[in-house]
Tab-separated table of C-alpha atoms and ligand atoms in Angstrom:
chain	number	residue	atom	x	y	z
A	58	MET	CA	-20.532	-2.754	0.234
A	59	ASN	CA	-19.028	-3.009	-3.249
A	60	PRO	CA	-21.205	-2.824	-6.349
A	61	PRO	CA	-21.116	-5.985	-8.468
A	62	MET	CA	-17.782	-6.810	-10.109
A	63	SER	CA	-17.572	-6.139	-13.824
A	64	HIS	CA	-14.590	-8.313	-14.827
A	65	ALA	CA	-14.429	-12.068	-15.391
A	66	THR	CA	-13.523	-13.490	-11.987
A	67	LYS	CA	-10.834	-16.112	-11.418
A	68	PRO	CA	-11.502	-18.330	-8.399
A	69	MET	CA	-8.298	-19.785	-6.938
A	70	ILE	CA	-7.474	-22.425	-4.370
A	71	THR	CA	-4.545	-23.607	-2.266
A	72	ARG	CA	-4.069	-26.793	-0.262
A	73	ALA	CA	-1.657	-28.076	2.390
A	74	SER	CA	1.827	-27.595	1.010
A	75	SER	CA	5.146	-29.322	1.328
A	76	PRO	CA	7.811	-27.045	2.870
A	77	LEU	CA	8.407	-23.697	1.168
A	78	THR	CA	12.084	-23.139	0.606
A	79	GLY	CA	14.305	-20.772	-1.302
A	80	THR	CA	15.466	-17.224	-1.787
A	81	ILE	CA	13.329	-14.787	-3.732
A	82	ARG	CA	12.911	-11.112	-4.504
A	83	VAL	CA	9.455	-9.591	-4.474
A	84	PRO	CA	8.594	-6.653	-6.770
A	85	GLY	CA	9.235	-2.999	-6.071
A	86	ASP	CA	7.474	-1.040	-3.369
A	87	LYS	CA	4.097	0.254	-4.474
A	88	SER	CA	4.188	3.503	-2.487
A	89	ILE	CA	7.626	4.446	-3.799
A	90	SER	CA	6.737	3.400	-7.365
A	91	HIS	CA	3.711	5.728	-7.518
A	92	ARG	CA	5.697	8.591	-6.017
A	93	SER	CA	8.697	8.092	-8.329
A	94	LEU	CA	6.427	8.618	-11.334
A	95	MET	CA	4.692	11.625	-9.797
A	96	PHE	CA	7.811	13.434	-8.605
A	97	GLY	CA	9.489	12.612	-11.912
A	98	THR	CA	6.549	14.339	-13.620
A	99	LEU	CA	7.058	17.471	-11.497
A	100	ALA	CA	10.818	17.615	-12.056
A	101	ILE	CA	12.446	19.283	-15.040
A	102	GLY	CA	14.529	16.757	-16.952
A	103	GLU	CA	14.726	12.978	-17.003
A	104	THR	CA	14.142	10.830	-13.914
A	105	ARG	CA	15.288	7.214	-14.305
A	106	ILE	CA	13.549	4.527	-12.274
A	107	GLU	CA	14.833	0.982	-11.795
A	108	GLY	CA	12.732	-1.730	-10.180
A	109	LEU	CA	9.411	0.022	-10.723
A	110	LEU	CA	6.499	-2.172	-9.660
A	111	GLU	CA	4.766	-2.984	-12.945
A	112	SER	CA	1.391	-3.793	-11.436
A	113	GLU	CA	-2.007	-2.527	-12.558
A	114	ASP	CA	-2.119	0.160	-9.856
A	115	VAL	CA	1.228	1.630	-10.820
A	116	LEU	CA	0.616	1.288	-14.568
A	117	ALA	CA	-2.524	3.376	-14.050
A	118	THR	CA	-0.267	6.074	-12.607
A	119	THR	CA	2.073	5.870	-15.623
A	120	SER	CA	-0.938	6.532	-17.876
A	121	ALA	CA	-2.150	9.388	-15.698
A	122	MET	CA	1.262	11.058	-15.680
A	123	LYS	CA	1.403	10.783	-19.484
A	124	ALA	CA	-2.044	12.338	-19.712
A	125	LEU	CA	-0.817	15.204	-17.507
A	126	GLY	CA	2.048	15.901	-19.909
A	127	ALA	CA	5.043	13.806	-18.803
A	128	ASN	CA	6.927	11.665	-21.272
A	129	VAL	CA	6.871	8.283	-19.516
A	130	ARG	CA	8.592	5.373	-21.247
A	131	GLN	CA	9.476	1.817	-20.342
A	132	LEU	CA	13.117	1.147	-21.211
A	133	GLY	CA	13.178	-2.495	-20.151
A	134	PRO	CA	11.671	-4.708	-17.436
A	135	GLY	CA	11.255	-2.502	-14.346
A	136	SER	CA	13.287	0.246	-15.975
A	137	TRP	CA	11.489	3.512	-16.757
A	138	SER	CA	12.217	7.041	-17.866
A	139	VAL	CA	10.080	10.039	-16.898
A	140	GLU	CA	10.704	13.384	-18.540
A	141	GLY	CA	8.886	15.821	-16.328
A	142	VAL	CA	7.076	19.049	-17.049
A	143	GLY	CA	8.114	20.867	-13.874
A	144	VAL	CA	6.026	22.164	-10.962
A	145	GLY	CA	3.258	24.298	-12.485
A	146	GLY	CA	3.626	22.663	-15.890
A	147	LEU	CA	0.896	19.998	-15.886
A	148	CYS	CA	-1.337	19.808	-18.983
A	149	GLU	CA	-5.057	19.272	-18.938
A	150	PRO	CA	-5.815	15.597	-19.646
A	151	GLU	CA	-8.038	14.964	-22.648
A	152	THR	CA	-9.881	12.032	-21.109
A	153	ALA	CA	-10.767	10.862	-17.604
A	154	LEU	CA	-7.860	9.521	-15.532
A	155	ASP	CA	-8.710	5.886	-14.797
A	156	PHE	CA	-7.043	4.638	-11.614
A	157	GLY	CA	-8.646	1.201	-11.535
A	158	ASN	CA	-8.269	-0.102	-7.978
A	159	ALA	CA	-5.541	2.326	-6.864
A	160	GLY	CA	-6.295	4.496	-3.823
A	161	THR	CA	-2.777	5.889	-3.586
A	162	GLY	CA	-2.631	6.715	-7.293
A	163	VAL	CA	-5.939	8.537	-7.347
A	164	ARG	CA	-5.578	10.439	-4.077
A	165	LEU	CA	-2.047	11.666	-4.706
A	166	THR	CA	-2.866	12.674	-8.278
A	167	MET	CA	-5.842	14.675	-7.007
A	168	GLY	CA	-3.272	16.578	-4.936
A	169	LEU	CA	-1.148	17.223	-8.037
A	170	VAL	CA	-4.076	18.476	-10.087
A	171	ALA	CA	-5.611	20.572	-7.284
A	172	SER	CA	-2.961	23.292	-7.434
A	173	HIS	CA	-2.635	23.449	-11.220
A	174	ALA	CA	-5.049	25.417	-13.382
A	175	VAL	CA	-6.329	22.285	-15.112
A	176	THR	CA	-9.494	20.233	-14.928
A	177	ALA	CA	-9.289	16.465	-14.596
A	178	ALA	CA	-11.910	13.761	-14.209
A	179	PHE	CA	-11.089	10.750	-12.029
A	180	ILE	CA	-12.631	7.316	-12.405
A	181	GLY	CA	-11.935	3.881	-10.951
A	182	ASP	CA	-13.254	0.370	-10.455
A	183	ALA	CA	-16.156	-0.640	-8.227
A	184	SER	CA	-13.914	-0.855	-5.145
A	185	LEU	CA	-12.283	2.548	-5.673
A	186	SER	CA	-15.665	4.119	-6.432
A	187	CYS	CA	-16.831	3.159	-2.936
A	188	ARG	CA	-13.851	4.600	-1.092
A	189	PRO	CA	-14.000	7.963	0.689
A	190	MET	CA	-12.287	10.791	-1.222
A	191	GLY	CA	-13.490	13.593	1.095
A	192	ARG	CA	-10.422	13.045	3.275
A	193	VAL	CA	-8.236	14.462	0.484
A	194	LEU	CA	-10.801	16.716	-1.182
A	195	ASP	CA	-11.519	18.699	2.004
A	196	PRO	CA	-8.003	20.179	2.302
A	197	LEU	CA	-7.712	20.517	-1.487
A	198	ARG	CA	-10.901	22.617	-1.503
A	199	GLU	CA	-9.310	24.840	1.163
A	200	MET	CA	-6.419	25.326	-1.249
A	201	GLY	CA	-8.826	26.593	-3.890
A	202	ALA	CA	-9.719	23.472	-5.883
A	203	GLU	CA	-13.266	23.040	-7.109
A	204	VAL	CA	-14.724	19.552	-6.994
A	205	LEU	CA	-17.664	18.216	-8.897
A	206	ALA	CA	-18.682	14.970	-7.227
A	207	ARG	CA	-21.719	12.952	-6.437
A	208	SER	CA	-22.787	13.022	-2.799
A	209	GLY	CA	-20.319	11.586	-0.328
A	210	ASP	CA	-17.302	12.591	-2.435
A	211	ARG	CA	-16.935	9.265	-4.234
A	212	LEU	CA	-15.654	8.610	-7.759
A	213	PRO	CA	-16.370	9.444	-10.493
A	214	LEU	CA	-15.511	13.075	-9.809
A	215	THR	CA	-13.821	16.067	-11.380
A	216	VAL	CA	-11.213	18.361	-9.828
A	217	ARG	CA	-10.510	21.817	-11.216
A	218	GLY	CA	-7.430	23.575	-9.841
A	219	PRO	CA	-7.390	27.364	-9.316
A	220	GLU	CA	-5.171	29.849	-11.194
A	221	THR	CA	-3.185	30.290	-7.992
A	222	ALA	CA	-3.513	27.810	-5.134
A	223	LEU	CA	-3.541	28.895	-1.502
A	224	PRO	CA	-0.924	27.444	0.806
A	225	ILE	CA	-2.653	26.134	3.931
A	226	THR	CA	-1.903	24.719	7.342
A	227	TYR	CA	-3.581	21.354	7.702
A	228	ARG	CA	-3.747	18.971	10.654
A	229	VAL	CA	-4.354	15.512	9.186
A	230	PRO	CA	-7.476	14.209	10.966
A	231	VAL	CA	-6.906	10.511	10.177
A	232	PRO	CA	-3.593	8.648	10.221
A	233	SER	CA	-3.187	8.537	6.439
A	234	ALA	CA	-0.032	8.954	4.379
A	235	GLN	CA	-2.248	9.477	1.349
A	236	VAL	CA	-3.922	12.540	2.853
A	237	LYS	CA	-0.628	13.984	4.048
A	238	SER	CA	0.905	13.384	0.626
A	239	ALA	CA	-2.008	14.852	-1.346
A	240	VAL	CA	-1.709	18.131	0.593
A	241	LEU	CA	2.074	18.238	0.185
A	242	LEU	CA	1.820	17.517	-3.540
A	243	ALA	CA	-0.724	20.313	-3.925
A	244	GLY	CA	1.510	22.549	-1.801
A	245	LEU	CA	4.313	22.117	-4.310
A	246	ASN	CA	2.524	24.488	-6.677
A	247	ALA	CA	1.122	26.891	-4.078
A	248	PRO	CA	3.164	30.079	-3.604
A	249	GLY	CA	4.386	30.327	-0.009
A	250	ARG	CA	4.455	27.761	2.724
A	251	THR	CA	2.159	24.762	3.108
A	252	THR	CA	2.215	23.196	6.562
A	253	VAL	CA	1.005	19.703	7.363
A	254	ILE	CA	0.686	18.611	10.972
A	255	GLU	CA	0.665	14.902	11.527
A	256	PRO	CA	-0.452	13.889	15.031
A	257	ILE	CA	0.212	10.194	14.323
A	258	PRO	CA	3.214	9.490	12.086
A	259	THR	CA	2.596	7.509	8.911
A	260	ARG	CA	4.887	6.243	6.136
A	261	ASP	CA	7.262	9.039	5.206
A	262	HIS	CA	8.136	8.255	1.567
A	263	THR	CA	6.735	11.562	0.306
A	264	GLU	CA	8.871	13.609	2.677
A	265	ARG	CA	12.025	11.620	1.963
A	266	MET	CA	11.521	11.756	-1.779
A	267	LEU	CA	10.634	15.465	-1.792
A	268	LEU	CA	13.955	16.155	-0.090
A	269	GLY	CA	15.715	13.919	-2.612
A	270	PHE	CA	14.161	15.862	-5.506
A	271	GLY	CA	15.430	19.110	-3.974
A	272	ALA	CA	12.264	20.552	-2.391
A	273	GLU	CA	12.585	22.819	0.614
A	274	LEU	CA	10.903	20.918	3.431
A	275	ASP	CA	11.455	21.387	7.161
A	276	ILE	CA	10.423	18.566	9.435
A	277	GLU	CA	10.206	18.955	13.180
A	278	GLU	CA	8.293	17.705	16.175
A	279	ASN	CA	6.177	20.236	18.077
A	280	ALA	CA	5.662	20.439	21.844
A	281	ASP	CA	2.718	18.009	21.575
A	282	GLY	CA	4.876	15.397	19.865
A	283	GLU	CA	3.214	15.958	16.463
A	284	ARG	CA	5.238	15.949	13.238
A	285	VAL	CA	5.165	19.329	11.535
A	286	LEU	CA	6.096	19.475	7.833
A	287	ARG	CA	6.673	22.898	6.295
A	288	LEU	CA	6.994	22.925	2.526
A	289	THR	CA	8.049	25.950	0.492
A	290	GLY	CA	6.018	26.030	-2.706
A	291	GLN	CA	7.073	26.354	-6.323
A	292	PRO	CA	10.547	24.834	-6.156
A	293	GLU	CA	12.371	23.595	-9.202
A	294	LEU	CA	12.549	19.857	-8.630
A	295	LYS	CA	15.643	18.095	-9.935
A	296	PRO	CA	15.316	14.756	-11.708
A	297	GLN	CA	16.633	11.738	-9.854
A	298	ALA	CA	17.924	8.229	-10.438
A	299	ILE	CA	15.762	5.994	-8.273
A	300	THR	CA	16.077	2.311	-7.441
A	301	VAL	CA	12.848	1.047	-5.932
A	302	PRO	CA	13.419	-1.437	-3.078
A	303	SER	CA	11.287	-4.567	-2.668
A	304	ASP	CA	7.882	-4.007	-1.126
A	305	PRO	CA	7.660	-5.108	2.529
A	306	SER	CA	3.891	-5.427	2.127
A	307	SER	CA	4.375	-8.032	-0.626
A	308	ALA	CA	7.229	-9.747	1.246
A	309	ALA	CA	4.797	-10.155	4.165
A	310	PHE	CA	2.824	-12.900	2.372
A	311	MET	CA	5.923	-14.999	1.742
A	312	ILE	CA	7.252	-14.480	5.263
A	313	VAL	CA	4.009	-15.559	6.915
A	314	ALA	CA	3.666	-18.520	4.538
A	315	ALA	CA	7.125	-19.705	5.645
A	316	LEU	CA	6.146	-19.321	9.304
A	317	ILE	CA	2.966	-21.400	9.018
A	318	VAL	CA	3.950	-24.176	6.560
A	319	PRO	CA	5.911	-26.854	8.492
A	320	GLY	CA	9.527	-27.334	7.445
A	321	SER	CA	9.768	-24.045	5.527
A	322	GLU	CA	12.665	-21.637	5.279
A	323	VAL	CA	12.365	-18.648	2.955
A	324	THR	CA	14.555	-15.598	2.403
A	325	VAL	CA	13.164	-12.459	0.775
A	326	GLN	CA	15.960	-10.211	-0.457
A	327	ASP	CA	16.399	-6.449	-0.625
A	328	VAL	CA	13.269	-5.580	1.338
A	329	LEU	CA	12.646	-1.969	2.343
A	330	LEU	CA	13.088	-1.681	6.128
A	331	ASN	CA	11.734	1.838	6.643
A	332	PRO	CA	10.609	1.945	10.321
A	333	HIS	CA	7.163	3.190	9.241
A	334	ARG	CA	6.699	-0.080	7.329
A	335	THR	CA	8.093	-2.751	9.662
A	336	GLY	CA	5.281	-3.105	12.215
A	337	LEU	CA	4.469	-6.621	11.006
A	338	ILE	CA	8.034	-7.867	11.500
A	339	LYS	CA	8.064	-6.471	15.025
A	340	THR	CA	4.716	-8.122	15.756
A	341	LEU	CA	5.780	-11.486	14.349
A	342	GLU	CA	8.941	-11.350	16.456
A	343	GLU	CA	6.768	-10.775	19.519
A	344	MET	CA	4.820	-13.870	18.443
A	345	ASP	CA	8.058	-15.903	18.671
A	346	ALA	CA	8.534	-16.096	14.914
A	347	ASP	CA	11.932	-17.343	13.830
A	348	ILE	CA	12.839	-14.340	11.675
A	349	SER	CA	16.265	-12.913	11.048
A	350	ILE	CA	17.193	-9.817	9.119
A	351	GLU	CA	20.484	-10.091	7.345
A	352	ASN	CA	22.668	-8.027	5.089
A	353	VAL	CA	21.175	-4.781	6.398
A	354	ARG	CA	22.424	-1.832	4.392
A	355	GLU	CA	21.638	1.709	3.372
A	356	THR	CA	21.254	2.489	-0.352
A	357	GLY	CA	20.043	5.775	-1.791
A	358	GLY	CA	18.935	6.904	1.672
A	359	LYS	CA	16.850	3.742	2.157
A	360	LYS	CA	17.451	0.943	4.648
A	361	LEU	CA	17.227	-2.496	3.031
A	362	GLY	CA	17.779	-6.033	4.225
A	363	ASP	CA	17.152	-9.701	3.512
A	364	ILE	CA	14.437	-11.233	5.677
A	365	ARG	CA	14.726	-14.928	6.493
A	366	ALA	CA	11.741	-16.717	8.016
A	367	ARG	CA	11.542	-20.319	9.228
A	368	HIS	CA	8.523	-22.335	10.255
A	369	SER	CA	7.728	-21.408	13.864
A	370	ARG	CA	5.445	-22.265	16.746
A	371	LEU	CA	3.785	-18.871	17.019
A	372	THR	CA	2.160	-17.487	20.147
A	373	GLY	CA	-0.549	-14.836	20.403
A	374	THR	CA	0.192	-11.229	21.272
A	375	THR	CA	-1.502	-7.861	21.576
A	376	VAL	CA	-0.784	-5.411	18.765
A	377	PRO	CA	-1.201	-1.882	20.155
A	378	ALA	CA	-3.217	0.712	18.241
A	379	GLU	CA	-0.155	2.980	17.892
A	380	ARG	CA	1.504	0.363	15.711
A	381	ALA	CA	-1.301	0.316	13.122
A	382	PRO	CA	0.134	2.940	10.714
A	383	SER	CA	3.384	0.983	10.410
A	384	MET	CA	1.577	-2.188	9.334
A	385	ILE	CA	-1.759	-0.943	8.055
A	386	ASP	CA	-1.709	-3.146	4.938
A	387	GLU	CA	-0.502	-6.213	6.836
A	388	TYR	CA	-3.462	-6.999	9.112
A	389	PRO	CA	-5.074	-9.528	6.744
A	390	ILE	CA	-1.880	-11.598	6.594
A	391	LEU	CA	-1.271	-11.092	10.317
A	392	ALA	CA	-4.735	-12.547	10.939
A	393	VAL	CA	-3.608	-15.632	8.990
A	394	ALA	CA	-0.463	-15.933	11.130
A	395	ALA	CA	-2.638	-15.458	14.223
A	396	ALA	CA	-4.836	-18.398	13.167
A	397	PHE	CA	-1.760	-20.616	13.718
A	398	ALA	CA	-0.577	-18.900	16.915
A	399	GLU	CA	-1.232	-20.506	20.265
A	400	GLY	CA	-3.731	-18.388	22.210
A	401	GLU	CA	-5.212	-15.015	21.456
A	402	THR	CA	-3.843	-12.330	19.127
A	403	ARG	CA	-5.524	-8.997	19.739
A	404	MET	CA	-5.268	-6.269	17.093
A	405	LEU	CA	-6.351	-2.837	18.223
A	406	GLY	CA	-6.975	0.505	16.523
A	407	LEU	CA	-8.165	-0.947	13.215
A	408	HIS	CA	-10.580	1.760	12.144
A	409	GLU	CA	-8.635	2.647	8.970
A	410	LEU	CA	-8.906	-0.988	7.900
A	411	THR	CA	-12.570	-0.459	7.148
A	412	VAL	CA	-11.844	1.990	4.281
A	413	LYS	CA	-9.225	0.052	2.323
A	414	GLU	CA	-9.773	-1.737	-1.021
A	415	SER	CA	-12.552	-3.493	0.908
A	416	ASN	CA	-13.757	-3.213	4.474
A	417	ARG	CA	-10.845	-5.414	5.520
A	418	LEU	CA	-12.019	-5.867	9.072
A	419	ALA	CA	-15.273	-7.376	7.836
A	420	ALA	CA	-13.627	-9.304	4.983
A	421	VAL	CA	-10.958	-10.843	7.238
A	422	SER	CA	-13.538	-11.789	9.823
A	423	ALA	CA	-15.744	-13.438	7.178
A	424	GLY	CA	-12.730	-15.289	5.739
A	425	LEU	CA	-11.723	-16.590	9.155
A	426	ALA	CA	-15.305	-17.624	9.871
A	427	VAL	CA	-15.721	-19.769	6.738
A	428	ASN	CA	-12.430	-21.493	7.519
A	429	GLY	CA	-13.281	-22.344	11.112
A	430	VAL	CA	-10.925	-19.887	12.846
A	431	PRO	CA	-12.349	-18.706	16.180
A	432	HIS	CA	-12.285	-14.937	16.454
A	433	GLU	CA	-14.201	-11.906	17.650
A	434	LYS	CA	-14.369	-8.429	16.212
A	435	GLY	CA	-15.508	-5.005	17.346
A	436	GLU	CA	-15.784	-1.677	15.573
A	437	ASP	CA	-12.009	-1.232	15.440
A	438	TRP	CA	-10.488	-4.413	16.828
A	439	LEU	CA	-10.056	-8.065	15.993
A	440	SER	CA	-9.119	-10.909	18.276
A	441	VAL	CA	-8.112	-14.254	16.770
A	442	THR	CA	-7.752	-17.431	18.798
A	443	GLY	CA	-5.281	-19.668	17.038
A	444	GLY	CA	-3.900	-23.147	17.387
A	445	GLU	CA	-1.634	-25.678	15.759
A	446	THR	CA	-4.131	-26.495	13.027
A	447	VAL	CA	-6.756	-24.634	11.029
A	448	LYS	CA	-9.768	-26.385	9.555
A	449	GLY	CA	-9.960	-24.505	6.227
A	450	GLY	CA	-12.418	-25.692	3.591
A	451	GLY	CA	-14.055	-22.305	3.020
A	452	THR	CA	-14.414	-20.005	0.036
A	453	VAL	CA	-13.423	-16.448	0.859
A	454	VAL	CA	-15.146	-13.454	-0.707
A	455	THR	CA	-12.405	-11.019	-1.749
A	456	HIS	CA	-14.447	-7.880	-2.627
A	457	LEU	CA	-11.909	-6.803	-5.308
A	458	ASP	CA	-9.220	-6.725	-2.612
A	459	HIS	CA	-5.799	-8.112	-3.587
A	460	ARG	CA	-4.597	-8.457	-0.005
A	461	ILE	CA	-7.652	-10.439	1.078
A	462	ALA	CA	-7.080	-12.814	-1.855
A	463	MET	CA	-3.358	-13.310	-1.190
A	464	SER	CA	-3.758	-13.653	2.585
A	465	PHE	CA	-6.334	-16.416	2.418
A	466	LEU	CA	-4.457	-18.266	-0.331
A	467	MET	CA	-1.561	-18.382	2.159
A	468	LEU	CA	-3.934	-19.759	4.819
A	469	GLY	CA	-4.771	-22.663	2.518
A	470	LEU	CA	-1.088	-23.651	2.225
A	471	ALA	CA	-1.173	-24.694	5.894
A	472	SER	CA	-4.782	-25.592	6.693
A	473	ASP	CA	-6.296	-29.095	6.896
A	474	ALA	CA	-8.733	-28.596	4.002
A	475	PRO	CA	-8.106	-26.420	0.915
A	476	VAL	CA	-9.002	-22.727	0.999
A	477	ALA	CA	-10.547	-21.022	-2.035
A	478	VAL	CA	-10.906	-17.358	-2.880
A	479	ASP	CA	-13.727	-16.266	-5.162
A	480	ASP	CA	-11.485	-14.063	-7.312
A	481	GLY	CA	-7.727	-13.848	-7.735
A	482	VAL	CA	-7.806	-11.241	-10.503
A	483	PRO	CA	-7.190	-8.259	-8.150
A	484	ILE	CA	-3.808	-9.734	-7.140
A	485	ALA	CA	-2.414	-8.146	-10.316
A	486	THR	CA	-3.078	-4.688	-8.882
A	487	SER	CA	-0.050	-4.991	-6.588
A	488	PHE	CA	1.749	-8.303	-7.070
A	489	PRO	CA	1.455	-9.751	-10.596
A	490	ASP	CA	4.012	-12.519	-10.057
A	491	PHE	CA	2.591	-13.653	-6.718
A	492	ALA	CA	1.570	-17.125	-7.936
A	493	ASP	CA	4.887	-17.635	-9.761
A	494	LEU	CA	6.904	-16.800	-6.661
A	495	VAL	CA	4.807	-19.142	-4.509
A	496	THR	CA	5.476	-21.847	-7.113
A	497	GLN	CA	9.196	-21.025	-7.060
A	498	LEU	CA	9.185	-21.708	-3.304
A	499	GLY	CA	7.486	-25.072	-3.813
A	500	GLY	CA	3.885	-24.068	-3.132
A	501	ARG	CA	1.026	-24.187	-5.588
A	502	ILE	CA	-1.860	-21.899	-6.422
A	503	GLU	CA	-4.491	-23.498	-8.610
A	504	LEU	CA	-7.517	-22.179	-10.396
A	505	ALA	CA	-10.446	-23.363	-8.324
A	506	ALA	CA	-11.726	-25.291	-11.341
A	507	GLY	CA	-8.615	-27.461	-11.116
A	508	GLU	CA	-6.489	-25.957	-13.865
A	509	LYS	CA	-3.045	-24.771	-12.674
A	510	ALA	CA	-2.850	-20.965	-12.228
B	770	S3P	C1	-0.218	4.316	1.149
B	770	S3P	C2	-0.782	4.649	2.351
B	770	S3P	C3	-1.705	3.770	3.072
B	770	S3P	C4	-1.672	2.340	2.558
B	770	S3P	C5	-1.655	2.277	1.057
B	770	S3P	C6	-0.433	3.005	0.522
B	770	S3P	C7	0.672	5.294	0.493
B	770	S3P	O1	-3.008	4.268	2.910
B	770	S3P	O2	-2.765	1.615	3.049
B	770	S3P	O3	-1.620	0.947	0.613
B	770	S3P	O4	1.422	4.917	-0.429
B	770	S3P	O5	0.662	6.462	0.917
B	770	S3P	P1	-3.594	5.401	3.916
B	770	S3P	O6	-2.809	6.624	3.715
B	770	S3P	O7	-5.018	5.610	3.512
B	770	S3P	O8	-3.465	4.793	5.274
């Protein structure tokens, strides 16, 4: 349960929309944006980043990297320069690093700090202060970091890195790219070899980018089918020129909106198509969504494409647990698609959903309930029974969770009665121009009081 919110909230509402049409680009990928800044900080020389996501979460990382010694400058919209300090060269920040709502920012930066001989305090908003940090702190303690935290390893907390970090072998106990990445980032400044074993593969941006920056990293599959990552510590990372592709997790809202609003046809350009991120597209295709992926190409080692979605008569499906890591941030918007799909959509293996910006399993279920969508949930599963129409009319509690807010605003574009969310402010953490892009497609997001958002 989140403590009370401290900012001025902004209730928002959507109502049945005319067709959504057009071609848009959504902002840069959040995972790659955070990592570009962090790896740029650990390289020697200037890393140039184009298409950086300029959302609150990522801007918090720019501030943190500055506080740790990097020279981070905005050169123009989406265009950034990072002059790094090199592996081992981080400075001690003078004030607490404030990560706001950003789980990826805070957890990966804890990894950076944990193998440098500096002390850093980490703080965040009410949502971040409720999220479990033990999953990254446990391996970082094994590497020699000291942690001063209140019970349960929640923020605010302080990490002090040792003079010399210990390289470890760590089997990631939960399917989490953040945990894997925190250990690898710490391993960068540990002499010797840090090994991470990943029983269930998760998004691989850290590995790909480490290789791009010149780290020595071997990746193989062991006899049990687990991914084994062996990183040689203390490399000299080389600065890179990075173009951040559009975020598939942001594109997801526009794609599902096109599928559920009658008469719609929307194309989202230049979307990252990394196989660890495309679970939603696969699922929607199984639900008979009219989706085509065009102009598929490879740029800078990344697969990109334009995703076109047309209004579709969706049908229910079962989403297997193994698919969860490749669409972990997309379940709230999938639940909205499922509300319009004929029959039952079963989503399995959702345990990680309970420790996101909110308990998303509970928040999605509550949002469906107030809008008259029949569904059932268990400890780690959700089953939604959809149909051609959705009643709507409810106000959804967002618990400082951007994806809950955006998902239910999309529901309102196709439901019989308007759908409100209690607070749209958190949308700026990942997708500041969300409302503008919906407007560009012909939809409308209003302040619940009636004023146009
Ligand atoms: C992310 C990993 C995922 C995801 C988050 C971004 C990353 O979290 O939910 O939005 O960039 O590594 P977990 O690693 O906790 O699954």
